[in-house]
XYZ file of C-alpha atoms in Angstrom:
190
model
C 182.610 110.492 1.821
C 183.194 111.511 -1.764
C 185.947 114.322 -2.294
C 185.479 117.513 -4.705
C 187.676 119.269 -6.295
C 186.863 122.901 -6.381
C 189.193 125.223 -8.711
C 188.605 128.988 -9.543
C 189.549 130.964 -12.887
C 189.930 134.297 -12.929
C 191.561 137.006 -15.211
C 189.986 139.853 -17.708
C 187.961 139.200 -20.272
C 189.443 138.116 -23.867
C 191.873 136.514 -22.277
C 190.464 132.861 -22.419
C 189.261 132.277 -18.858
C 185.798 130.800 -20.334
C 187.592 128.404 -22.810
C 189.907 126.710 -19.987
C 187.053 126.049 -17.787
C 185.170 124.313 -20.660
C 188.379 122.134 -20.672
C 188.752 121.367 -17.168
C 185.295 120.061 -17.278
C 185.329 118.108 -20.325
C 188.422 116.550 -18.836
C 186.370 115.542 -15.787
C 183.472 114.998 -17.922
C 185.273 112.289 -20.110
C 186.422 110.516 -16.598
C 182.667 110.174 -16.076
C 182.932 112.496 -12.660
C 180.074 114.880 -11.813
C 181.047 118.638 -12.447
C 179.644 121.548 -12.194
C 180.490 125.268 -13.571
C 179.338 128.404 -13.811
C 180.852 131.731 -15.190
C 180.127 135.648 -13.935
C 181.460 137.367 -16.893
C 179.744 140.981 -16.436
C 181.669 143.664 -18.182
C 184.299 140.725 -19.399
C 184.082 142.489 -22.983
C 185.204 145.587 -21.765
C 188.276 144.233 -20.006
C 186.013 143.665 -17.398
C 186.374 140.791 -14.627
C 185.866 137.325 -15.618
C 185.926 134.497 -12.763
C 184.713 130.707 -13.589
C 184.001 128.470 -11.369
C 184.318 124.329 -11.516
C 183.066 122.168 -9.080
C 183.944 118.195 -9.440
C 182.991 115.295 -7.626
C 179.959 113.414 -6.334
C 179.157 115.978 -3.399
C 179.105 119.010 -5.135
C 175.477 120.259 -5.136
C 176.086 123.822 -6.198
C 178.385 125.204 -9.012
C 179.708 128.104 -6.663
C 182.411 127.925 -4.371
C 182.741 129.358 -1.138
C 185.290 131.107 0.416
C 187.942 128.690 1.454
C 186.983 125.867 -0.496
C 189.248 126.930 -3.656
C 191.679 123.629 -3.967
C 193.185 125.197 -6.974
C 193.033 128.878 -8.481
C 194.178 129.290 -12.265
C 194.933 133.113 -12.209
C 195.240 135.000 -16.134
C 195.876 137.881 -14.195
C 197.839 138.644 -11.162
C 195.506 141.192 -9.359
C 192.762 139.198 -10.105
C 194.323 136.633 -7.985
C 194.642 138.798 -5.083
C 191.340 139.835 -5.582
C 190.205 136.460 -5.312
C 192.293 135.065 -2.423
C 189.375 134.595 0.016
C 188.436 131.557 -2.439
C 191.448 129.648 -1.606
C 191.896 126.583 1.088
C 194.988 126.692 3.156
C 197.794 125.053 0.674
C 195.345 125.207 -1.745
C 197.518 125.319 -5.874
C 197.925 128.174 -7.373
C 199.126 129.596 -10.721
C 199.327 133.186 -11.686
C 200.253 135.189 -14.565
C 202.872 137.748 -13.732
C 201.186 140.109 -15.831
C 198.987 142.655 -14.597
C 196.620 144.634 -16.193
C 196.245 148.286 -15.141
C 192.388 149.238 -14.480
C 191.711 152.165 -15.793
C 190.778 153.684 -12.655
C 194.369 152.694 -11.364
C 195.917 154.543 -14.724
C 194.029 157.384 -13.911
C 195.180 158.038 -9.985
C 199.106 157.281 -11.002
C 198.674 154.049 -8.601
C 200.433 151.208 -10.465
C 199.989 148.108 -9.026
C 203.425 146.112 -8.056
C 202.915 142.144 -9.214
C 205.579 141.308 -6.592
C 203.432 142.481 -3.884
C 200.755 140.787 -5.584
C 202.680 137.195 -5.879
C 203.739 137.815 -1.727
C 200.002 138.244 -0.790
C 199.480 134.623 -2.416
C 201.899 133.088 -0.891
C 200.800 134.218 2.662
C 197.969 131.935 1.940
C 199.788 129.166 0.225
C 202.986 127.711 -0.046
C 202.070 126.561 -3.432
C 202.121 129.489 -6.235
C 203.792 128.943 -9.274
C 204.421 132.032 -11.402
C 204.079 132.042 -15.510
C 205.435 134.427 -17.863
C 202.734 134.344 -20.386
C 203.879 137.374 -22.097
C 207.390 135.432 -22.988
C 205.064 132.574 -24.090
C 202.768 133.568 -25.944
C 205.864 135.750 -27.935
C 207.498 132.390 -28.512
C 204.519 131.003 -29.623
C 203.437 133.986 -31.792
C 200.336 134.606 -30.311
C 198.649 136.350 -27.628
C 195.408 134.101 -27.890
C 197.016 130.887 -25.847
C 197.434 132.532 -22.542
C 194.675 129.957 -21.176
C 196.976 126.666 -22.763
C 200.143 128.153 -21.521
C 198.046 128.573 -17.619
C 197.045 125.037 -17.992
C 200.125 123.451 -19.192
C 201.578 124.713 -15.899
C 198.695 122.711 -14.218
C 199.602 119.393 -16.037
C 203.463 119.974 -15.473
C 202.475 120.393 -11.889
C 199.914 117.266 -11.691
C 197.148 118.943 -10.824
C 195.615 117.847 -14.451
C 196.738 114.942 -16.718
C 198.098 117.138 -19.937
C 196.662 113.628 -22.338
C 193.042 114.326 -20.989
C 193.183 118.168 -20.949
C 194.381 117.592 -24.961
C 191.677 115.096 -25.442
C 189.548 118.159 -24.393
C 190.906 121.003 -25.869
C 190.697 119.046 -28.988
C 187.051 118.757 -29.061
C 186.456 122.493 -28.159
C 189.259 123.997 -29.816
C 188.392 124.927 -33.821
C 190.413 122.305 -35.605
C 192.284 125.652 -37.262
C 193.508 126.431 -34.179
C 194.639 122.990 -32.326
C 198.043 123.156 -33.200
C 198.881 126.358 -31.846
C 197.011 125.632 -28.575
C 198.803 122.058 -28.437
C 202.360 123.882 -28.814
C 200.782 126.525 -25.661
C 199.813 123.540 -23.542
C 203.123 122.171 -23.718
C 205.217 125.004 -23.957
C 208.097 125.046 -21.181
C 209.765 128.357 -19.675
């Protein structure tokens, strides 16, 4: 039987959640393997939450993933991740942003959300969490627009993607203005 490869994006909109899921499945695309995606974006706009969802592989038959059948979970945001922890296998990969954004309604009741406690609820679930600093990136970098390249670049370092077909990707999506910039992000060490 054929194995998939399931992997779940999630973070706020603006932050480039979209974008890296068009490059996942180009990548897979380009290897001639089946994928399939879909994105709930909502309020994404407004700050809102964005999650994306690829499937790959010759038995996937539905572009949603079901609860426990996350292999890997690419997380722009660190409560999004919790919020989305019923996606993920046992063991499944994860990387998380340390940043969090406040909701609004969190700002408003005083409650701030602690990223630690965040990063300990992952790893109750699996073993496998690495944590970015994105904001120290993307201030290296000079730019706040490469969160997504910085996210996957941990992927490749981490062999979950192969960083020469995830550049062969970003490359074709990526305006040709902007290539350089994400090509520094993708392989931008801490």
């Amino acid at each position: 039987m054929a194995q998939s490869k399931n992997i779940l994006i999630c973070g706020v909109g603006g932050q480039g959640t979209v974008l890296a899921s068009k490059i996942i499945s180009e990548s897979a695309l380009s290897n001639g393997e089946h994928v399939l995606s879909a994105e709930t974006i909502g309020m994404a706009q407004r700050g809102g939450s964005v999650v994306s969802h690829v499937r790959i592989g010759e038995d996937v038959y539905s572009p949603l993933i079901g609860e426990n059948e996350a292999d890997c979970l690419i997380a722009f945001e660190a409560s999004e991740a919790v919020r989305n922890i019923s996606y993920l296998k046992k063991d499944a990969f994860v990387v998380v942003n340390k940043s969090v954004v406040q909701p609004v309604t969190a700002s408003l009741t005083g409650k701030i959300f602690d990223v630690n406690e965040m990063i300990e609820a992952l790893q109750k679930v699996t073993k496998n969490v690495v944590v970015v600093d994105t904001e120290s990136a993307c201030k290296e970098l000079g730019s706040s627009k490469v969160i997504n390249m910085v996210l996957l670049g941990a992927l490749c370092k981490a062999n979950v993607f192969n960083v020469e077909e995830i550049c062969r990707s970003m490359k074709k999506l990526v305006k040709p203005q902007f290539y350089e910039l994400n090509e520094k992000a993708l392989f931008y060490t801490e």
